[in-house]
Tab-separated table of C-alpha atoms in Angstrom:
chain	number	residue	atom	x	y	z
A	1	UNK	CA	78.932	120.876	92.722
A	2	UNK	CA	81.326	120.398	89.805
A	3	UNK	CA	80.943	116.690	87.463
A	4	UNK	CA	83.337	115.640	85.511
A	5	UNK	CA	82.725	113.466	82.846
A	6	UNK	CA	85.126	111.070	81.741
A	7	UNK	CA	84.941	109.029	78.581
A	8	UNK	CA	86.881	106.387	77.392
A	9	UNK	CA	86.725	103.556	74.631
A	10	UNK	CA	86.331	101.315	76.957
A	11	UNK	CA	83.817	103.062	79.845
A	12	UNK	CA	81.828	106.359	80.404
A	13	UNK	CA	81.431	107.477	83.945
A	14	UNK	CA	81.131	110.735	86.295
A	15	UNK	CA	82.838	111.928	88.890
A	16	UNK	CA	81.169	113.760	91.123
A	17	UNK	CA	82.521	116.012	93.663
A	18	UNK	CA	80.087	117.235	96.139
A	19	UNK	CA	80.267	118.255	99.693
A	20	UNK	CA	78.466	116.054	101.585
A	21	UNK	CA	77.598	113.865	98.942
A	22	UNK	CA	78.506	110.658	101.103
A	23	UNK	CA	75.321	110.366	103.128
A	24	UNK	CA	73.578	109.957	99.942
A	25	UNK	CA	76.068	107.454	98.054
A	26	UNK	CA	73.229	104.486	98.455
A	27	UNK	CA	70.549	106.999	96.819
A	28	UNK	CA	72.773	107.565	94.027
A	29	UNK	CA	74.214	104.164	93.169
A	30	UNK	CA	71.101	102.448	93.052
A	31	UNK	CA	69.480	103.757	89.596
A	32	UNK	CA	73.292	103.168	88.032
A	33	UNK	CA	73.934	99.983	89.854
A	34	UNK	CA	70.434	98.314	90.571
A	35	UNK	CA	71.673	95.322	92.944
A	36	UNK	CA	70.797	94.153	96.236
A	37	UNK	CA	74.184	92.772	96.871
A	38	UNK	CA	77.551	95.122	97.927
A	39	UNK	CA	80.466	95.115	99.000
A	40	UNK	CA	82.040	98.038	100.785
A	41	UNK	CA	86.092	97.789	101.336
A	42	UNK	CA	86.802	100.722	103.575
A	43	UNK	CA	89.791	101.606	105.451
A	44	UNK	CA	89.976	100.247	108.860
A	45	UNK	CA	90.599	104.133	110.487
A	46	UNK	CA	87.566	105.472	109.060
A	47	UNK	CA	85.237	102.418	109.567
A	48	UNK	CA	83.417	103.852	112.765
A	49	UNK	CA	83.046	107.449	111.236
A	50	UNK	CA	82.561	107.958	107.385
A	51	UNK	CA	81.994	103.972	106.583
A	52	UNK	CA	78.923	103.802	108.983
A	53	UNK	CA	77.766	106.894	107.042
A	54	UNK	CA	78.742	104.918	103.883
A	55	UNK	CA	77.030	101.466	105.447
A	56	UNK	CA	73.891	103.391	106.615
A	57	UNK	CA	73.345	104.934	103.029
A	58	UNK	CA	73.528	101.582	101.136
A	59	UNK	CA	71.409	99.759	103.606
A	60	UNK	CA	68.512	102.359	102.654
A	61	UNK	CA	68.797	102.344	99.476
A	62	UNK	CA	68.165	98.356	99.980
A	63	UNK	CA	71.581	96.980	99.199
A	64	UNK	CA	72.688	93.696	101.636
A	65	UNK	CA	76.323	95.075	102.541
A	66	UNK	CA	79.343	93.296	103.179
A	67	UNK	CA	81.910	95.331	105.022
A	68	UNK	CA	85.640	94.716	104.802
A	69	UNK	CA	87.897	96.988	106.859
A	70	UNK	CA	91.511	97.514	105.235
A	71	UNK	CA	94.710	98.443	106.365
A	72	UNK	CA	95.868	101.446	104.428
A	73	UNK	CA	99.491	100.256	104.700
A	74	UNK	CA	101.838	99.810	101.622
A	75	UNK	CA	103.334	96.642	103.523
A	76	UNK	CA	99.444	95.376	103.552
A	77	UNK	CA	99.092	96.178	99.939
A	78	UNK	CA	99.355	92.468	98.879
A	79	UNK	CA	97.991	89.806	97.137
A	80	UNK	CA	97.326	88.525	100.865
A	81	UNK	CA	94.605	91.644	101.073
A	82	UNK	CA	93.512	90.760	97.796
A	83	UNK	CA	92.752	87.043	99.130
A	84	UNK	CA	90.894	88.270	101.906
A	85	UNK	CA	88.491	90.684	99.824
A	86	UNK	CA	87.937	87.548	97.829
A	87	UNK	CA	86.668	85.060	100.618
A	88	UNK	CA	84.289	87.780	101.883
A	89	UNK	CA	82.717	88.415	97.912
A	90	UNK	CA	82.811	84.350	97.916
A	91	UNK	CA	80.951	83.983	101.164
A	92	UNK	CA	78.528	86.526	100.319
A	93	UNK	CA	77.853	84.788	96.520
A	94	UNK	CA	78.369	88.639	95.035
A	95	UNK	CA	77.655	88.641	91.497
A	96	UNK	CA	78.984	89.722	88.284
A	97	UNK	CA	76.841	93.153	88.988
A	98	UNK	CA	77.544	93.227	92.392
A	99	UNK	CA	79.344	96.679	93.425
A	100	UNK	CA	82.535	96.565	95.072
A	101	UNK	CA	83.134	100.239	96.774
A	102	UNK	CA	85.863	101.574	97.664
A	103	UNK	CA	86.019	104.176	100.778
A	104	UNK	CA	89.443	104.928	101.339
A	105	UNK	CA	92.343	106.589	100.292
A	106	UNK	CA	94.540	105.214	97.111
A	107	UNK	CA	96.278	102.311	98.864
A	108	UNK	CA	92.308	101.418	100.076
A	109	UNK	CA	91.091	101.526	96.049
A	110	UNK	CA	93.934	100.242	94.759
A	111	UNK	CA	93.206	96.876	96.876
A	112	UNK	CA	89.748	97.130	96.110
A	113	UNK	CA	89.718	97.732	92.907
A	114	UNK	CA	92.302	95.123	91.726
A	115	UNK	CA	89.933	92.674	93.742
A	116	UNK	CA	86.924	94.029	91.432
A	117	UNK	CA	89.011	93.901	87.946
A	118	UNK	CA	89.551	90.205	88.891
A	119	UNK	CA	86.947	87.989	90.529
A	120	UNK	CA	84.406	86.871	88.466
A	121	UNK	CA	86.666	88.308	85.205
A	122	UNK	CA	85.392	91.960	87.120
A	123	UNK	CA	82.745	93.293	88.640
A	124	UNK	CA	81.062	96.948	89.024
A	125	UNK	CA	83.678	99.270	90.683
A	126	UNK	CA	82.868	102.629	92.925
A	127	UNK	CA	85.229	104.639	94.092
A	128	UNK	CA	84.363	106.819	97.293
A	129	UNK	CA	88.168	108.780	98.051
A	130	UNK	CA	88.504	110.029	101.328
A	131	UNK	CA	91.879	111.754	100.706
A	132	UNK	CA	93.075	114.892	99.123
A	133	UNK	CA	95.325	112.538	97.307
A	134	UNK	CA	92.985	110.366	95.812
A	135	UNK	CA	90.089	112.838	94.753
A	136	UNK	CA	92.442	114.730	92.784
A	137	UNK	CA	94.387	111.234	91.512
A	138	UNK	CA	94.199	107.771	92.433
A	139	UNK	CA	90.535	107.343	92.445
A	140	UNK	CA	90.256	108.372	88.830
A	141	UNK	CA	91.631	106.899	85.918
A	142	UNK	CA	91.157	102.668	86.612
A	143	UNK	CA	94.850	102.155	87.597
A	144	UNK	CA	94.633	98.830	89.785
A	145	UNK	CA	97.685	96.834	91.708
A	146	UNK	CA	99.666	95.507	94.403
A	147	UNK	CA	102.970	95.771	95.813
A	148	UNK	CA	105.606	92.446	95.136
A	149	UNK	CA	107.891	91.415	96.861
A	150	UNK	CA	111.471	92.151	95.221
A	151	UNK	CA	114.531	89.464	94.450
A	152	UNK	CA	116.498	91.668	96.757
A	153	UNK	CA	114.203	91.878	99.278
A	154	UNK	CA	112.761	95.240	97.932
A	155	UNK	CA	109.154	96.065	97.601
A	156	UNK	CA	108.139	96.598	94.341
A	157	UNK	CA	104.961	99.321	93.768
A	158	UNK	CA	102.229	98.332	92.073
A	159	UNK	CA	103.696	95.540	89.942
A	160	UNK	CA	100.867	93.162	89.930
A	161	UNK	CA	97.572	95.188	88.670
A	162	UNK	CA	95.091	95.405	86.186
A	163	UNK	CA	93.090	98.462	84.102
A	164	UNK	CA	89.596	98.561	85.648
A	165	UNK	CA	87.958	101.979	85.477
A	166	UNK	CA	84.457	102.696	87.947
A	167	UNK	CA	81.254	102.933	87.300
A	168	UNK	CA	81.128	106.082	89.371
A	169	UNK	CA	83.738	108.138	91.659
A	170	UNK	CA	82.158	110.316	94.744
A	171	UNK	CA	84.699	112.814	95.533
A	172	UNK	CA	82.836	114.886	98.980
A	173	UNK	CA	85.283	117.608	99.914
A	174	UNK	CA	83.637	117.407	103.794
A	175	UNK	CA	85.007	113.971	104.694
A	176	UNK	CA	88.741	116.080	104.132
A	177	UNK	CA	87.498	117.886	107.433
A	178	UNK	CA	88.754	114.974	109.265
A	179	UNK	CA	92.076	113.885	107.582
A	180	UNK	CA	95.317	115.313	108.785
A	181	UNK	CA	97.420	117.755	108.207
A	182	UNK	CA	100.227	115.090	106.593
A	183	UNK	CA	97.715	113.631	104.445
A	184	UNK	CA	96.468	116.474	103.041
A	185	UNK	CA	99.584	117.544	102.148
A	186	UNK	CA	100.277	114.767	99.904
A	187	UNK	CA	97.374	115.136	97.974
A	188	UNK	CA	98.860	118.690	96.825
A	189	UNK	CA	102.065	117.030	95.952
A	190	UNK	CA	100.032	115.011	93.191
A	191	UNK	CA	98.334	118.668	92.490
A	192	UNK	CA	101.739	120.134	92.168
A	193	UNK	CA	102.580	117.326	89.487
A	194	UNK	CA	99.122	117.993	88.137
A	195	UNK	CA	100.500	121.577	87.272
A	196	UNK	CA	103.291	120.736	85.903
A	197	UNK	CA	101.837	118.306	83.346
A	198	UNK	CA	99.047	120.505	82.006
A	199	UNK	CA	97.746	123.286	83.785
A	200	UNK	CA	100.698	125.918	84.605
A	201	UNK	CA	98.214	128.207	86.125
A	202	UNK	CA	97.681	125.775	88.545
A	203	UNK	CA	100.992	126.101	90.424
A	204	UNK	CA	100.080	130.108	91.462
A	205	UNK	CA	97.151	128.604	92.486
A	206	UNK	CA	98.121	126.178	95.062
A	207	UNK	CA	101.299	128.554	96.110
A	208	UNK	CA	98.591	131.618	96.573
A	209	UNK	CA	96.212	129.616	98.266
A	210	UNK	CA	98.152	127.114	100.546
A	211	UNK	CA	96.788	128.235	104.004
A	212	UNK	CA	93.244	128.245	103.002
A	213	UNK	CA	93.795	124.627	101.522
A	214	UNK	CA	95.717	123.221	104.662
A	215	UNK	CA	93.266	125.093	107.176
A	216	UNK	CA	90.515	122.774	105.169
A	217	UNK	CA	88.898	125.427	103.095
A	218	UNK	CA	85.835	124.074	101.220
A	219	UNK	CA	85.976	126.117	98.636
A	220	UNK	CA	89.304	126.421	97.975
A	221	UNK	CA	89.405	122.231	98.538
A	222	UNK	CA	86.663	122.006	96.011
A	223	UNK	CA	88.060	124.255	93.194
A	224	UNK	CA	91.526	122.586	93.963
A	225	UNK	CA	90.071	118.771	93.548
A	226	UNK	CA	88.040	119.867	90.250
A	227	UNK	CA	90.900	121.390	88.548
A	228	UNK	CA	93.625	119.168	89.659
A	229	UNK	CA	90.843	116.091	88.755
A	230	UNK	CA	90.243	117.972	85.016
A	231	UNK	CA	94.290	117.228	83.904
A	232	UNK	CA	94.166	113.209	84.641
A	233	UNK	CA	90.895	113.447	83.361
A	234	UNK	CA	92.288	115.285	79.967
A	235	UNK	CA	95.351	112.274	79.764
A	236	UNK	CA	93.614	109.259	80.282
A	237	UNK	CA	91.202	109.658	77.668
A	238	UNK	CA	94.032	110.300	75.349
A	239	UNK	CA	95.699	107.208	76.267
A	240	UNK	CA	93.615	104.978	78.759
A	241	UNK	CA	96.368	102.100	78.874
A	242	UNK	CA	99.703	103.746	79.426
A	243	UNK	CA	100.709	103.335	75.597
A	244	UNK	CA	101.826	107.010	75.159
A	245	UNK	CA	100.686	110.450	76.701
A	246	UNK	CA	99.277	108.800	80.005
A	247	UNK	CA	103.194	107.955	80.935
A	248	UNK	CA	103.322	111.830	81.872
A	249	UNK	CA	101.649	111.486	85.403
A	250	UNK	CA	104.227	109.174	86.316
A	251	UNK	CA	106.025	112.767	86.507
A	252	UNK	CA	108.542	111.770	89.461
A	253	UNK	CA	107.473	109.014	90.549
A	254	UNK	CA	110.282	106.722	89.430
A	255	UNK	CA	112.274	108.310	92.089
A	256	UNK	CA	109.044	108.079	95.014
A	257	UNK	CA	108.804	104.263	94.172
A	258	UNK	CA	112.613	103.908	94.874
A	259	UNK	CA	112.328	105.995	98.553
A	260	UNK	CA	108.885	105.354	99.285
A	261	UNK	CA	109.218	101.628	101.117
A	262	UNK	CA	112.708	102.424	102.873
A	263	UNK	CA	110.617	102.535	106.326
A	264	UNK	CA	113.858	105.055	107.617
A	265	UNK	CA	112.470	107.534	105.468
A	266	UNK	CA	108.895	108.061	106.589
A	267	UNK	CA	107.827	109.096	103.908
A	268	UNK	CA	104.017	108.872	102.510
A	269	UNK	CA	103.452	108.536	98.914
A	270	UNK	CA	102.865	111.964	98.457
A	271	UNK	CA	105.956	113.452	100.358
A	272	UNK	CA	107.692	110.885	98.072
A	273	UNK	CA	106.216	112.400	94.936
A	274	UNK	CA	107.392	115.828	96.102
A	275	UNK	CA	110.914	114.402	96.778
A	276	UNK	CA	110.535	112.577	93.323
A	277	UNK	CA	109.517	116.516	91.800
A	278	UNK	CA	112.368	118.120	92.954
A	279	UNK	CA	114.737	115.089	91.434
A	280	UNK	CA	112.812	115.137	88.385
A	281	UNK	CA	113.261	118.886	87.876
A	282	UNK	CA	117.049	118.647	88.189
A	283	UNK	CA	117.252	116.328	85.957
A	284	UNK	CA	115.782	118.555	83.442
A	285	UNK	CA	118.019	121.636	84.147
A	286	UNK	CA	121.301	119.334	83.749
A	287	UNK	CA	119.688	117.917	80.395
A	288	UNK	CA	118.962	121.731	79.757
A	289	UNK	CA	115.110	121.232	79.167
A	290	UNK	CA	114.418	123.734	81.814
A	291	UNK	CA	115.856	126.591	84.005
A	292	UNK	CA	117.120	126.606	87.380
A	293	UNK	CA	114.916	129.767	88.295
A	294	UNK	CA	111.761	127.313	86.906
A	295	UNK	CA	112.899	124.328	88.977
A	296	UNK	CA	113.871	126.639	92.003
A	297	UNK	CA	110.122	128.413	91.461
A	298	UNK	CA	108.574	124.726	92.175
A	299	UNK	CA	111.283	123.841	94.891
A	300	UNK	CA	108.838	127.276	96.915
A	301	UNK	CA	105.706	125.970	95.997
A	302	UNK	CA	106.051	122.597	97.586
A	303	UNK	CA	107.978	124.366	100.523
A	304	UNK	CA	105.230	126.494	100.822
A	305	UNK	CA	102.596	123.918	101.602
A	306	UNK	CA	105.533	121.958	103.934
A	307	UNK	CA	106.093	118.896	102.036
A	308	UNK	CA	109.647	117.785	101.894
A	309	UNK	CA	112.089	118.621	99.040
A	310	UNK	CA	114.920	116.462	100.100
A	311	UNK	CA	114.972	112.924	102.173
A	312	UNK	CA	115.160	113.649	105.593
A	313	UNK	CA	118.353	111.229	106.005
A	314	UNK	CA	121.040	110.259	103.352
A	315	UNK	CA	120.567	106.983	101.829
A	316	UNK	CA	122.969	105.590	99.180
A	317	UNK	CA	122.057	106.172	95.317
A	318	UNK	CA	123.437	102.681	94.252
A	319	UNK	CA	120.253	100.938	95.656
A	320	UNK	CA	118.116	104.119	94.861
A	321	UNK	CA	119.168	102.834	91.008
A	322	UNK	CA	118.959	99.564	91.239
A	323	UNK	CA	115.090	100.186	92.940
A	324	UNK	CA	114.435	102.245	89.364
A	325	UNK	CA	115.323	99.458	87.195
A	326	UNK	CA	112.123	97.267	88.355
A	327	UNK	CA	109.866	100.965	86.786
A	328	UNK	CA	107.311	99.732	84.922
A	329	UNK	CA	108.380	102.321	82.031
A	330	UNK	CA	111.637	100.627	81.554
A	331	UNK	CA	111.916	99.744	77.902
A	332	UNK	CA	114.760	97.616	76.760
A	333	UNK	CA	116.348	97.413	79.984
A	334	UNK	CA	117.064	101.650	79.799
A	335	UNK	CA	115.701	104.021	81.746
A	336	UNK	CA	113.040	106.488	80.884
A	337	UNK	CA	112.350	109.595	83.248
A	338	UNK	CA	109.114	111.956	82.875
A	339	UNK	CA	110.756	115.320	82.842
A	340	UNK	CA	109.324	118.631	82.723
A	341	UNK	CA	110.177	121.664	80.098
A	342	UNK	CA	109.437	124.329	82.531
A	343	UNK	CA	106.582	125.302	79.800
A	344	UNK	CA	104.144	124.344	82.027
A	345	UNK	CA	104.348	120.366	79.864
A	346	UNK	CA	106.224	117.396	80.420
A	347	UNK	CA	107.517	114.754	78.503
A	348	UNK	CA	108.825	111.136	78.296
A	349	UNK	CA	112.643	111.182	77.825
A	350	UNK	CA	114.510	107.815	77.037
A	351	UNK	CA	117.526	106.378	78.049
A	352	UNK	CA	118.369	109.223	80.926
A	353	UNK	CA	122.248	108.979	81.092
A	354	UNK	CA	122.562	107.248	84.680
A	355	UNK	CA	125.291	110.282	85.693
A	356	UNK	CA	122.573	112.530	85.233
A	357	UNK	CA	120.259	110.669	87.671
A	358	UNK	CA	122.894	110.207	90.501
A	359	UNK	CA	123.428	113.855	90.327
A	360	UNK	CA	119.795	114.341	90.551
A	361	UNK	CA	119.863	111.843	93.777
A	362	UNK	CA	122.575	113.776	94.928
A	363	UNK	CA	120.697	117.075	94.923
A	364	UNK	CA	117.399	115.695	97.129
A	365	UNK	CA	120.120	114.273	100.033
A	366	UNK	CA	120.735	110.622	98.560
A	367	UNK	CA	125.103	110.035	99.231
C-alpha cells in the first residue's frame, strides 16, 4: 500500500494507492474533509459499477451526494460541461468546504477539477482515477482545463484552466481490472515519458514487464503506478506552476495536442503521447542531443506494449504546425520542444528550427 506524499508551497496532500481502497473512500474523506455536503462527478461509463461503490461509501460515511455523470469525450471537454457541474453545486447550495470528487479518468478530473478551482473562488478537490493514465499522471499535480474552440476551427487542449491541487488522490489498482486493453495502454505511454524524464530504470521496467501489466497484474500495476507517480511527484514540487522544470512532462506532447482532435486519427491521448515520443526523440537525434540506437531503444519499448509509433494515416505537416503554434509553451511567438538527451533527462529547448520539426513529422507518417 504505497503513499506518496506530495508537498507544495501552496498544499500538502497524499496520494494513496491501494487496492481496493474505493469501497472505503467515504471512511477516509470524512476526518480530512468533515462535510455533509458532496459532490461526486464521475464518468458516465462507470456510473453503474465503480460510482455506486463510490456513492454507497460517501452516503455511510454521512455525506448528502450529488452525482453528476460525465462524458469522458475531448469534444465534451468544454466550458458547456463546466456549466453543467455548476448548476448541480448551485442547486445543491455546496459550500466553500464542500468536496467535489472526481471518479474518472483525466478528461473526467480535468472537468471536475476546473469546476472546483472556480466556483465559489474553489472548493475542496478529490481525485479518485480510474485509469492507468491518470493514477500515474493526470490525477496528480493540480493541472485543471478545458478544450477551446480554435480561429480555424481547431480544438485547442486545455487552453482555458486553472492550478488547483486535491486535498487527497485515491489511486486503487483493482478498479484497472475493468478498463480495457486500449486504455491501459495509454497510461504506459505517460509511464514511458515518465522514464524518460527522470527515472531511466524505468523504461527496462515497463519493456520487461509489459505482459504482466497488460494482462492486469496487481502487482506489477501497483509498483508501475507508484514509481511512475514518484517522477511527477519529484517535478511539481520543484516547480508547481509551470515556471521552469515542470515544462519537462510536457515531453511530446506538443506534437499529441496537434494529432490528438483530428477524429481520422483515432487516437486517445495516450497513443498520441506515444506518437508525440517517437517525434520528440527524432528531433533530438537531428539536433544531435541523442543517438539513433537510444531513440530506436524507445521506438521497442512502446512497440512492445502495442501503442502506435506512427499515425495510422498521413496527414499534412502544414496544419500539424500551425496546431503547435497555439502550445501553451510558446514564448515570443517561437517554438519550444521538450527533448530528451538519451541520459535518461530531458530538457526544454527553444526556438526548434521548424525544418527540424517537419522532418520529425515526416518520420511518425505526417506528408
Amino acid at each position: 500500500m504505497p503513499t506518496l506524499n506530495v508537498t507544495l508551497p501552496t498544499a500538502r496532500y497524499a496520494i494513496e494507492i491501494q487496492s481496493g481502497a474505493l469501497a472505503k473512500l467515504g471512511e477516509m474523506l470524512a476526518p480530512m474533509l468533515p462535510q455533509h455536503r458532496a459532490l461526486l462527478v464521475v464518468d458516465s461509463t462507470i456510473a453503474a459499477t465503480h460510482g455506486k461503490m463510490a456513492e454507497q461509501s460517501l452516503y455511510a460515511a454521512g455525506y448528502d451526494v450529488a452525482t453528476v455523470h460525465a462524458v469522458a469525450k475531448e469534444t465534451q471537454k468544454t466550458l458547456q460541461a463546466v456549466q453543467r457541474i455548476y448548476n448541480v453545486m448551485l442547486g445543491q447550495r455546496l459550500e466553500r468546504t464542500s468536496p467535489v470528487i472526481a471518479l474518472g479518468g483525466g478528461l473526467v478530473g480535468d472537468v471536475a477539477g476546473f469546476a472546483a478551482a472556480t466556483f465559489l473562488r474553489g472548493v475542496p478537490l478529490v481525485q479518485v482515477p480510474t485509469t492507468l493514465l491518470a493514477m500515474v499522471d493526470a490525477a496528480i499535480g493540480g493541472k485543471t482545463a478545458v478544450n477551446a474552440p480554435l480561429p480555424d476551427g481547431g480544438l485547442g487542449k486545455n487552453l482555458i484552466g486553472a492550478f488547483w491541487q486535491p486535498r487527497f488522490v485515491l489511486s486503487d489498482p483493482q478498479v484497472l481490472q475493468t478498463l480495457d486493453i486500449r486504455h491501459l495502454r495509454c497510461g504506459l505511454a505517460e509511464s514511458i515519458k515518465h522514464a524518460l524524464i527522470g527515472d531511466a530504470e524505468l523504461l527496462a521496467v515497463i519493456a520487461a514487464e509489459s505482459p504482466q501489466l497488460l494482462a492486469h497484474d496487481m502487482d506489477a500495476l501497483t509498483h508501475l503506478i507508484a514509481r511512475s507517480a514518484a517522477v511527477k511527484v519529484s517535478i511539481i514540487q520543484q516547480d508547481e506552476r509551470e515556471t521552469g522544470q515542470r515544462a519537462l512532462l510536457n515531453l511530446g506532447h506538443t506534437f499529441a495536442h496537434a494529432i490528438e482532435p483530428i477524429s481520422e486519427l483515432d487516437l486517445q491521448h495516450g497513443e498520441a503521447v506515444a506518437v508525440g515520443l517517437c517525434a520528440a526523440t527524432h528531433c533530438a537525434t537531428l539536433l544531435g542531443k541523442c543517438d539513433v540506437a537510444y531513440a530506436k531503444h524507445i521506438t521497442e519499448v512502446i512497440h512492445a506494449t502495442g501503442l502506435p509509433a506512427r499515425v495510422r494515416q498521413p496527414v499534412g505537416y502544414e496544419p500539424l504546425l500551425h496546431a503547435m503554434m497555439y502550445d501553451k509553451k510558446i514564448l515570443d511567438g517561437k517554438l519550444r520542444l521538450v527533448l530528451p538527451n538519451g541520459d535518461g533527462s530531458c530538457e526544454l529547448v527553444h526556438d526548434v528550427p521548424i525544418d527540424i520539426v517537419r522532418q520529425a513529422w515526416t518520420h511518425v507518417g505526417a506528408a
